[in-house]
Amino acid sequence: MARIVMKFGGTSMAGTERIRRVANIVRRQQDAGHEVAVVVSAMAGETDRLVNFCREANPLFDAAEYDVVVASGEQVTAGLLALTLQALGCRARSWLGWQVPIRTVESHAKARVEGIDSDRLVAAMQSGEIAVLPGFQGLSIDGRVTTMGRGGSDTSAVAVAAAVKADRCDIYTDVDGVYTTDPRIVAKARKLRAVTYEEMLELASVGAKVLQTRSVGLAMKEKVRVQVLSSFIDADAPPADLLPGTLIVSDEEMETLDMERQLVTGIAHDKNEAKVILTRVPDKPGAVANIFTPLADAGINVDMIIQNVGRDKGETDVTFTVPQADLIRTEALLEDRRGDIGFNRIITDSKVAKISVVGVGMKSHAGIAAQMFAALAERTINIQAITTSEIKVSVLIDEDETELAVRILHTAYGLDAEED
Amino acid sequence: MARIVMKFGGTSMAGTERIRRVANIVRRQQDAGHEVAVVVSAMAGETDRLVNFCREANPLFDAAEYDVVVASGEQVTAGLLALTLQALGCRARSWLGWQVPIRTVESHAKARVEGIDSDRLVAAMQSGEIAVLPGFQGLSIDGRVTTMGRGGSDTSAVAVAAAVKADRCDIYTDVDGVYTTDPRIVAKARKLRAVTYEEMLELASVGAKVLQTRSVGLAMKEKVRVQVLSSFIDADAPPADLLPGTLIVSDEEMETLDMERQLVTGIAHDKNEAKVILTRVPDKPGAVANIFTPLADAGINVDMIIQNVGRDKGETDVTFTVPQADLIRTEALLEDRRGDIGFNRIITDSKVAKISVVGVGMKSHAGIAAQMFAALAERTINIQAITTSEIKVSVLIDEDETELAVRILHTAYGLDAEED
């Protein structure tokens, strides 16, 4: 017998037919003798509908009232799933964010879970009642509704799993696991049986959009074992205990899983970056701080940074990347500070892509980066920037070469699935 | 300066454009120096949508989870109205049922307000902040969401008005007041400047569907002055202080209003009754109790009752009316108890209408009923049953004669508006 938190996304909850399918998956877990809590998203499209209402009502909306409006979507699906489980003969009840309560801190619309009073939840689960919780929502210190930002239901699920000390947090989504790379680009992509938290963080943050990044960070911090799997399994599929998805676990557990590990776990790509070049910046102490401090103050996340050798003595070109959505704002901020920084021109390019090779194996193995550069050079793909971390090497290339680069690297690191 | 609770129904809240119109009406009250709280319904159609979800999820739905789902509709409009008021430059915040809290008792889906902790609400209103409350919803003793039955937002508004000791509770709806009769039937129907609680109860319970009956009962008990008025007034209309709608007040206040009162205030009709005749019921003690006790136990509301003189010695026919929606259930219950009751046949007729003449004036004036019977007899309208109360005379007639009867009586009691 295990204690399991299950989470279902908006596509899985879109309409009463699909909710019935979800209820059947949940019931199977209970029938297998497990204690079960379920965290649900709003029906697909519902949060967008509610956000649009808020925008129409007040373009500069008050985040506290925005939270009141958008939290209703998950309230509806939580109630409906409880009703559907009851129709299947299960005992079930909904627990709204303020009822548990799921205590959150920081600002509305992007609240962070501070603590969950789990005693009543655990007692209910132990009594054989299925606890159904709306994801995404919590309660502020002053007793108001909060929400955790788009995709926050993944984080809710992990936080609930940590609070009730669940054996596993199963995240059901519209994909059936984490792949070595995007299967739409590489037909030979393989589903991974397991990845470590760190690998998942790198894969998620560079564009493998399976889980909200924050939920993975929380799982790592709270040591919650997470499984990603599909809610669109057929009714005769084996029960989820057989772990048909991808497990996300600690380094230590990964060691025990006795899998044949590759040096590289996966290849990710991200087309949402934009490149900025400032030419002829004075090469003196404080110059770089003059560029990046105002961007940081504005909440703009600078990723790759390169300082080229300048053409003239005492000057240099500075290249960096920002999210495409922040490009206009970045340019405006830099123009405002042209005097302080002292650059000549701003050159921007949003037709770039970041390709990343990720794997814990590279911690103990040199040569991964060199192999990457060689593989790309062989196909004359030009590298515009490079960053590395302990378990990742990323390069910036022309956006048109994204798919080619991903395929080359997937093959180069031996990730291709074998032919059937 | 007054303290005013305003309530807007689903038609007034249907979409962000209409909510903006509502916000403007609310702001005008605040601009006039009043302290304001607003109670809102869900967008028109939204509650039906949510109820249908519940039915699809579980035809025998658990009322506690049903409440979680359907209460979300008012949560959305409360948040949106607060946002819209802020966009107009007002200070405003939403107060959900559990936040106030609005404490309710009795069963889910038809909860009754037990008390409202109004201190924080009043403090907010006094500080110049507009309090926006979702109607229809409350909090149960065990901390769960409750709702008050369809149309419950009127009751919420009156309860809030009582709790904050409001000078007036303005109910904005899609009609501009209470009329002497249904204007769709009688073109010369006049809008009433004021009615008493008792008159409004009789008018509402017999089919003038302007306010939920329960809200009028609560207003009478708590002595809340209610005004019914239209939310579809144009932007240049005089402010609502000029009382353009219909006031609903106590007998005592009515005396002070110094209006030229008619003996009869209004004519109501109701086509939702059905007639049941049980033939040849034994004329002995306890026979009538055998009929009506099981109906009462089943929550079926019996209205008019007549005991005819039977054809044979020791037997009698019993005629009564029930809501059409309960007719099938009534027949089934009576058939079940055929042995106990000892009747011969059940004859039912749902093609009947109840026509009622209502007015506090008739308390002190005889002859109102006789005048009614004479006016109907003159046009050969057959009366099938009669009931009377202190301020009402009702007759049951053939449904086809409804409109004719209403017109005849409206003229007979001098209620027709004068020609322009």
PDB file of C-alpha atoms in Angstrom, chain B residues 17 31 58 71 82 84 100 115 123 126 136 141 164 173 177 187 204 211 247 281 305 309 344 365 372 384:
ATOM      1  CA  GLU B  17     -19.877  45.295 -21.017  1.00  0.00           C
ATOM      2  CA  ASP B  31     -20.312  59.744  -5.707  1.00  0.00           C
ATOM      3  CA  ASN B  58     -23.512  12.490 -11.060  1.00  0.00           C
ATOM      4  CA  ALA B  71     -20.927  28.872  -6.125  1.00  0.00           C
ATOM      5  CA  ALA B  82     -14.428  44.716  -8.086  1.00  0.00           C
ATOM      6  CA  THR B  84     -14.289  47.077 -13.032  1.00  0.00           C
ATOM      7  CA  VAL B 100     -17.153  37.518   5.558  1.00  0.00           C
ATOM      8  CA  GLY B 115     -25.731  35.223  10.791  1.00  0.00           C
ATOM      9  CA  ALA B 123     -15.409  49.068   8.513  1.00  0.00           C
ATOM     10  CA  GLN B 126     -17.066  53.323   6.212  1.00  0.00           C
ATOM     11  CA  PHE B 136     -26.225  32.840  -3.268  1.00  0.00           C
ATOM     12  CA  ILE B 141     -20.797  25.233  10.354  1.00  0.00           C
ATOM     13  CA  VAL B 164     -24.811  46.108   7.998  1.00  0.00           C
ATOM     14  CA  THR B 173     -33.412  43.574 -12.039  1.00  0.00           C
ATOM     15  CA  GLY B 177     -40.518  47.862 -10.436  1.00  0.00           C
ATOM     16  CA  ALA B 187     -51.148  47.241 -21.241  1.00  0.00           C
ATOM     17  CA  ALA B 204     -44.526  37.073  -5.360  1.00  0.00           C
ATOM     18  CA  LEU B 211     -38.184  38.947  -6.060  1.00  0.00           C
ATOM     19  CA  LEU B 247     -40.351  50.485  -2.481  1.00  0.00           C
ATOM     20  CA  VAL B 281     -63.557   9.897   0.327  1.00  0.00           C
ATOM     21  CA  ILE B 305     -58.467  22.839  -0.429  1.00  0.00           C
ATOM     22  CA  VAL B 309     -70.610  17.644  -0.287  1.00  0.00           C
ATOM     23  CA  ASN B 344     -62.690   6.024  -5.408  1.00  0.00           C
ATOM     24  CA  HIS B 365     -62.928  46.859   3.820  1.00  0.00           C
ATOM     25  CA  MET B 372     -64.373  39.709  -7.640  1.00  0.00           C
ATOM     26  CA  GLN B 384     -63.402  26.116  -9.397  1.00  0.00           C
TER      27      GLN B 384
END
